[in-house]
Structures are given as C-alpha cells and as structure tokens.
Amino acid sequence: MKPRILITEDEAPLVQMLRYNLEKQGYEVDEAGDGEEALLKVRENPPDLIVLDWMLPRLSGIEVCRQLRRRMETRNMPILMLTARTEPTDRVRGLDAGADDYLSKPFTLEELSARVRALFRRANPAVADERLVYGDLVMDLAAHRVYRGNRDVVLGPTEFRLLRCFMERRGRVLSREQLLDAVWGPDLFIEPRTVDVHIRRLRKALNAPGELDLIRTVRSAGYSLEAEKAAAEAPVH
Ligand code: CA
C-alpha cells in the first residue's frame, strides 16, 4: 500500500507540481482547495500525511491544523505547513498550532521531499525503513514490490536482490565480483558473465521505452545506479 498524502493548497499550478512529484516518488496523492474541503477529506478518507498551506480560502491552514489536533483520530497525523510568510513569529505560530514541520515559499521540490520523508520516518519508522527511494524509483521491501513512477516493475528474485544492492549503495560503482558476493553470496561459484545477464533483465524491467536508463555501465569497472537528474531543483513559489 502506498502512503497517502493530502495536499491542501489553493494555487492550482503548485498543486499540480506537487502532485506530479510526489506521485513520481511513489505516494498516492489527494487534494483539497480550501480549509473546509481539507477537513472533509480527512474525515472521509484519512491520509497518512498532510501538506497544508497557511493561506487558504474559507478556513486558514492554522485553523485546519488546530481542528485536526483537537480530534482524537487526527491528533498524531503528520502535518507539513507551507507558507509565503517568512517572519519568525509566524513560524512559531505555525508550530504552536500543531504543525510538525514548516516550509516557507519559495522552496525546492528536493526540500519538500526531504521533509516529507523525515515526517514519515518519525511517524512510522518501521514502514519508512522498508522503502528505498531513488528518483522516481521506489522499492517496497515489505510488500516485495517495485514502482517506477506509477508503473509496477515486475522483477525476478535475483533482479530484486540486485536492485536492492544498487539502491543501498547508490552512486557507487559496483564490480561484477562485488555484485556476485552481495547477491549470490561469496560461497557460490558463478561466472561473472552471469551478472551481465541479470543486469540486462533488470534494465529491461526498469526502463520503459523513452525512460532514462537508471543503470550505468562503467567500462572495465562494473555498474552503478545512474545519478539523479537535477530536474527537481528549481524553486517552487
Ligand atoms: Ca495559498
């Protein structure tokens, strides 16, 4: 099951951008355009986390936050507050109202994802630890499933272990011998060429036509998980 995030924000372009990026990271996203709608959606279908803008029509983010904290069922729901105001007093007011964390606009999508991940870790350390995320690639270790964006990636057991090995050592070049040790175990004698066969299968499953190849071949050295593109670096206003 993917963690659900409710985005409460009245600026449609920002909602769209947040939705696109959070879905790419394997979250399920719901949205509310004002404070009252947010409270309604929380009641109907409680999310696992709320991204809550301060300035909202009908009911302000602060008021939504207070009401959620008053109710038993939502008392511990992680809330990440967004705001265009930057004065320190407002930051204090936001945290006073019960927000768990606070992000002032403009922020980068990287910052937002980092805060979201941190809140999930704090709220549910066990679940957060069972997910490995790299760009739009998500490995759910508990459910033994892999997603790239919204697409299910179906892997055989060896490819699954290979990918996990890469995800846990992202950015590092791993030699065929290191991969053999990590995936097949040091006691088994397997030809290094076998690694190439499974890398090929992994690549085929991971990369749909037109998608960025996530596995980099480093000549005479081995393979690594391709560095993330810096597309998410532009600040969001
Ligand atoms: Ca707003």
Short mmCIF file of C-alpha atoms and ligand atoms in Angstrom, two decimals:
data_model
loop_
_atom_site.label_atom_id
_atom_site.label_comp_id
_atom_site.label_asym_id
_atom_site.label_seq_id
_atom_site.Cartn_x
_atom_site.Cartn_y
_atom_site.Cartn_z
CA MET A 1 0.00 0.00 0.00
CA LYS A 2 1.35 3.41 -0.98
CA PRO A 3 1.37 6.10 1.71
CA ARG A 4 -1.31 8.75 1.04
CA ILE A 5 -0.66 12.47 1.14
CA LEU A 6 -3.36 15.15 1.15
CA ILE A 7 -2.20 18.40 -0.46
CA THR A 8 -4.21 21.36 0.79
CA GLU A 9 -3.40 24.37 -1.36
CA ASP A 10 -5.47 26.79 -3.44
CA GLU A 11 -2.84 27.59 -6.08
CA ALA A 12 -3.62 25.09 -8.83
CA PRO A 13 -0.21 25.15 -10.59
CA LEU A 14 1.56 24.45 -7.30
CA VAL A 15 -0.85 21.61 -6.51
CA GLN A 16 -0.19 20.12 -9.94
CA MET A 17 3.56 20.29 -9.50
CA LEU A 18 3.46 18.80 -6.01
CA ARG A 19 1.13 16.03 -7.13
CA TYR A 20 3.32 15.15 -10.10
CA ASN A 21 6.45 14.97 -8.00
CA LEU A 22 5.02 13.15 -5.00
CA GLU A 23 3.33 10.57 -7.25
CA LYS A 24 6.64 10.05 -9.02
CA GLN A 25 8.11 9.20 -5.64
CA GLY A 26 5.52 6.52 -5.06
CA TYR A 27 3.00 8.36 -2.91
CA GLU A 28 -0.73 8.38 -3.52
CA VAL A 29 -1.94 11.97 -3.66
CA ASP A 30 -5.28 13.56 -2.87
CA GLU A 31 -6.00 17.29 -2.95
CA ALA A 32 -8.19 19.91 -1.28
CA GLY A 33 -8.50 23.52 -2.45
CA ASP A 34 -9.64 25.10 0.81
CA GLY A 35 -9.66 24.51 4.55
CA GLU A 36 -13.18 23.13 4.80
CA GLU A 37 -12.63 20.68 1.97
CA ALA A 38 -9.46 19.54 3.73
CA LEU A 39 -11.31 18.72 6.95
CA LEU A 40 -13.98 16.91 4.96
CA LYS A 41 -11.45 14.81 3.05
CA VAL A 42 -9.57 13.95 6.21
CA ARG A 43 -12.78 12.68 7.74
CA GLU A 44 -13.86 10.68 4.68
CA ASN A 45 -10.50 9.16 3.84
CA PRO A 46 -7.75 9.93 6.37
CA PRO A 47 -4.37 10.48 4.68
CA ASP A 48 -1.03 9.41 6.18
CA LEU A 49 0.32 12.94 5.96
CA ILE A 50 -0.98 16.44 5.13
CA VAL A 51 0.80 19.18 3.25
CA LEU A 52 -1.10 22.24 4.42
CA ASP A 53 -0.85 25.76 3.06
CA TRP A 54 -1.28 28.59 5.56
CA MET A 55 -3.23 30.98 3.30
CA LEU A 56 -6.38 29.15 2.24
CA PRO A 57 -9.92 30.23 1.36
CA ARG A 58 -12.70 29.62 3.92
CA LEU A 59 -10.56 28.26 6.72
CA SER A 60 -6.88 29.11 7.18
CA GLY A 61 -4.22 26.41 7.41
CA ILE A 62 -3.65 27.36 11.03
CA GLU A 63 -7.31 26.79 11.85
CA VAL A 64 -7.34 23.44 10.00
CA CYS A 65 -4.26 22.46 11.94
CA ARG A 66 -5.88 23.35 15.29
CA GLN A 67 -9.02 21.40 14.48
CA LEU A 68 -7.05 18.32 13.42
CA ARG A 69 -5.04 18.40 16.62
CA ARG A 70 -8.20 18.62 18.73
CA ARG A 71 -9.64 15.44 17.30
CA MET A 72 -8.53 12.11 18.67
CA GLU A 73 -8.23 10.37 15.26
CA THR A 74 -6.05 13.09 13.74
CA ARG A 75 -4.07 14.17 16.78
CA ASN A 76 -0.91 12.45 15.56
CA MET A 77 -1.35 12.91 11.81
CA PRO A 78 1.90 14.38 10.40
CA ILE A 79 1.32 17.95 9.14
CA LEU A 80 3.78 19.87 6.98
CA MET A 81 2.80 23.52 6.84
CA LEU A 82 3.56 25.69 3.79
CA THR A 83 3.66 29.43 3.92
CA ALA A 84 4.60 32.53 1.98
CA ARG A 85 5.17 34.41 5.22
CA THR A 86 8.69 34.32 6.48
CA GLU A 87 8.66 36.19 9.78
CA PRO A 88 9.95 34.04 12.65
CA THR A 89 6.85 34.82 14.71
CA ASP A 90 4.70 33.11 12.10
CA ARG A 91 6.90 30.08 12.15
CA VAL A 92 6.33 29.88 15.88
CA ARG A 93 2.58 30.34 15.41
CA GLY A 94 2.54 27.52 12.87
CA LEU A 95 4.33 25.13 15.19
CA ASP A 96 2.16 26.32 18.10
CA ALA A 97 -0.96 25.40 16.18
CA GLY A 98 0.37 21.86 15.97
CA ALA A 99 2.24 21.59 12.66
CA ASP A 100 5.09 19.07 12.79
CA ASP A 101 7.25 20.96 10.34
CA TYR A 102 7.20 24.12 8.38
CA LEU A 103 8.42 25.12 4.92
CA SER A 104 8.44 28.71 3.60
CA LYS A 105 7.89 29.50 -0.04
CA PRO A 106 9.85 29.54 -2.22
CA PHE A 107 11.18 26.03 -1.57
CA THR A 108 12.71 23.41 -3.83
CA LEU A 109 10.98 20.12 -4.50
CA GLU A 110 14.05 18.43 -3.04
CA GLU A 111 13.46 20.25 0.25
CA LEU A 112 9.82 19.29 0.27
CA SER A 113 10.54 15.61 -0.42
CA ALA A 114 13.17 15.55 2.30
CA ARG A 115 10.73 16.98 4.87
CA VAL A 116 8.00 14.58 3.79
CA ARG A 117 10.35 11.61 4.11
CA ALA A 118 11.53 12.81 7.53
CA LEU A 119 7.94 13.16 8.78
CA PHE A 120 7.07 9.67 7.57
CA ARG A 121 10.15 8.29 9.27
CA ARG A 122 9.25 10.00 12.51
CA ALA A 123 5.61 8.87 12.34
CA ASN A 124 6.33 5.30 11.40
CA PRO A 125 10.00 4.32 11.50
CA ALA A 126 9.36 0.68 10.62
CA VAL A 127 7.42 1.43 7.44
CA ALA A 128 9.79 4.18 6.29
CA ASP A 129 12.77 1.87 6.67
CA GLU A 130 11.13 -0.69 4.45
CA ARG A 131 11.05 1.66 1.49
CA LEU A 132 14.02 2.56 -0.65
CA VAL A 133 13.52 5.57 -2.91
CA TYR A 134 15.70 6.76 -5.73
CA GLY A 135 14.31 9.46 -8.02
CA ASP A 136 11.05 8.05 -9.37
CA LEU A 137 12.02 4.52 -8.38
CA VAL A 138 10.50 3.05 -5.21
CA MET A 139 11.30 -0.33 -3.66
CA ASP A 140 8.76 -1.51 -1.14
CA LEU A 141 10.74 -4.17 0.71
CA ALA A 142 7.85 -5.26 2.94
CA ALA A 143 5.46 -5.85 0.05
CA HIS A 144 8.30 -7.01 -2.19
CA ARG A 145 7.21 -4.62 -4.93
CA VAL A 146 8.89 -2.07 -7.14
CA TYR A 147 7.38 1.01 -8.78
CA ARG A 148 8.78 3.42 -11.27
CA GLY A 149 6.51 6.45 -11.26
CA ASN A 150 3.05 4.93 -11.37
CA ARG A 151 4.19 1.80 -13.17
CA ASP A 152 4.61 -1.56 -11.48
CA VAL A 153 8.03 -3.03 -12.18
CA VAL A 154 7.95 -6.82 -12.15
CA LEU A 155 11.27 -8.38 -11.15
CA GLY A 156 12.50 -11.91 -10.64
CA PRO A 157 14.10 -12.70 -7.26
CA THR A 158 17.67 -12.24 -8.48
CA GLU A 159 16.87 -8.91 -10.16
CA PHE A 160 15.12 -7.80 -6.98
CA ARG A 161 18.22 -8.52 -4.90
CA LEU A 162 20.42 -6.83 -7.49
CA LEU A 163 18.30 -3.69 -7.45
CA ARG A 164 18.27 -3.62 -3.66
CA CYS A 165 22.04 -3.85 -3.70
CA PHE A 166 22.22 -0.85 -6.05
CA MET A 167 19.65 1.15 -4.07
CA GLU A 168 21.57 0.65 -0.85
CA ARG A 169 24.83 1.72 -2.47
CA ARG A 170 23.55 4.39 -4.82
CA GLY A 171 26.10 6.35 -6.80
CA ARG A 172 28.81 3.77 -6.20
CA VAL A 173 30.27 1.69 -8.98
CA LEU A 174 29.96 -2.00 -8.11
CA SER A 175 32.17 -4.56 -9.78
CA ARG A 176 30.80 -7.87 -11.02
CA GLU A 177 32.63 -9.59 -8.16
CA GLN A 178 31.05 -7.30 -5.57
CA LEU A 179 27.63 -7.92 -7.07
CA LEU A 180 28.21 -11.68 -7.07
CA ASP A 181 29.16 -11.55 -3.40
CA ALA A 182 26.22 -9.39 -2.42
CA VAL A 183 23.52 -11.07 -4.48
CA TRP A 184 24.58 -14.70 -4.83
CA GLY A 185 26.81 -14.96 -1.76
CA PRO A 186 30.57 -15.44 -1.58
CA ASP A 187 30.45 -19.24 -1.45
CA LEU A 188 28.82 -19.83 -4.77
CA PHE A 189 30.97 -20.05 -7.83
CA ILE A 190 29.23 -18.21 -10.61
CA GLU A 191 30.72 -16.80 -13.75
CA PRO A 192 30.94 -13.00 -13.73
CA ARG A 193 29.17 -13.07 -17.09
CA THR A 194 26.02 -14.21 -15.28
CA VAL A 195 25.86 -10.77 -13.67
CA ASP A 196 25.59 -9.18 -17.10
CA VAL A 197 22.66 -11.39 -17.98
CA HIS A 198 20.75 -10.35 -14.87
CA ILE A 199 21.70 -6.69 -15.30
CA ARG A 200 20.21 -6.89 -18.78
CA ARG A 201 16.97 -8.28 -17.37
CA LEU A 202 16.90 -5.67 -14.63
CA ARG A 203 17.42 -2.87 -17.15
CA LYS A 204 14.67 -4.18 -19.39
CA ALA A 205 12.21 -4.27 -16.49
CA LEU A 206 13.20 -0.89 -15.04
CA ASN A 207 13.33 1.21 -18.17
CA ALA A 208 10.17 1.58 -20.21
CA PRO A 209 10.74 2.91 -23.75
CA GLY A 210 11.69 6.58 -23.59
CA GLU A 211 12.64 6.48 -19.90
CA LEU A 212 16.05 7.38 -18.57
CA ASP A 213 18.27 4.30 -18.19
CA LEU A 214 18.91 4.03 -14.45
CA ILE A 215 21.79 1.59 -14.63
CA ARG A 216 25.10 2.96 -15.77
CA THR A 217 27.70 0.64 -17.28
CA VAL A 218 31.22 1.67 -16.29
CA ARG A 219 33.69 0.08 -18.66
CA SER A 220 36.01 -2.47 -17.07
CA ALA A 221 34.75 -1.44 -13.61
CA GLY A 222 31.13 -2.59 -13.29
CA TYR A 223 27.75 -0.95 -12.84
CA SER A 224 26.12 1.78 -10.81
CA LEU A 225 22.72 3.29 -10.25
CA GLU A 226 22.63 6.35 -12.51
CA ALA A 227 22.86 9.74 -10.78
CA GLU A 228 19.56 11.51 -10.34
CA LYS A 229 18.73 14.26 -12.82
CA ALA A 230 18.66 17.72 -11.30
CA ALA A 231 15.22 18.49 -12.78
CA ALA A 232 13.62 18.88 -9.36
CA GLU A 233 15.98 21.68 -8.32
CA ALA A 234 14.01 24.74 -9.46
CA PRO A 235 12.39 26.59 -6.55
CA VAL A 236 8.61 26.48 -6.20
CA HIS A 237 6.83 29.75 -5.42
CA CA B 1 -2.47 29.59 -0.66
#
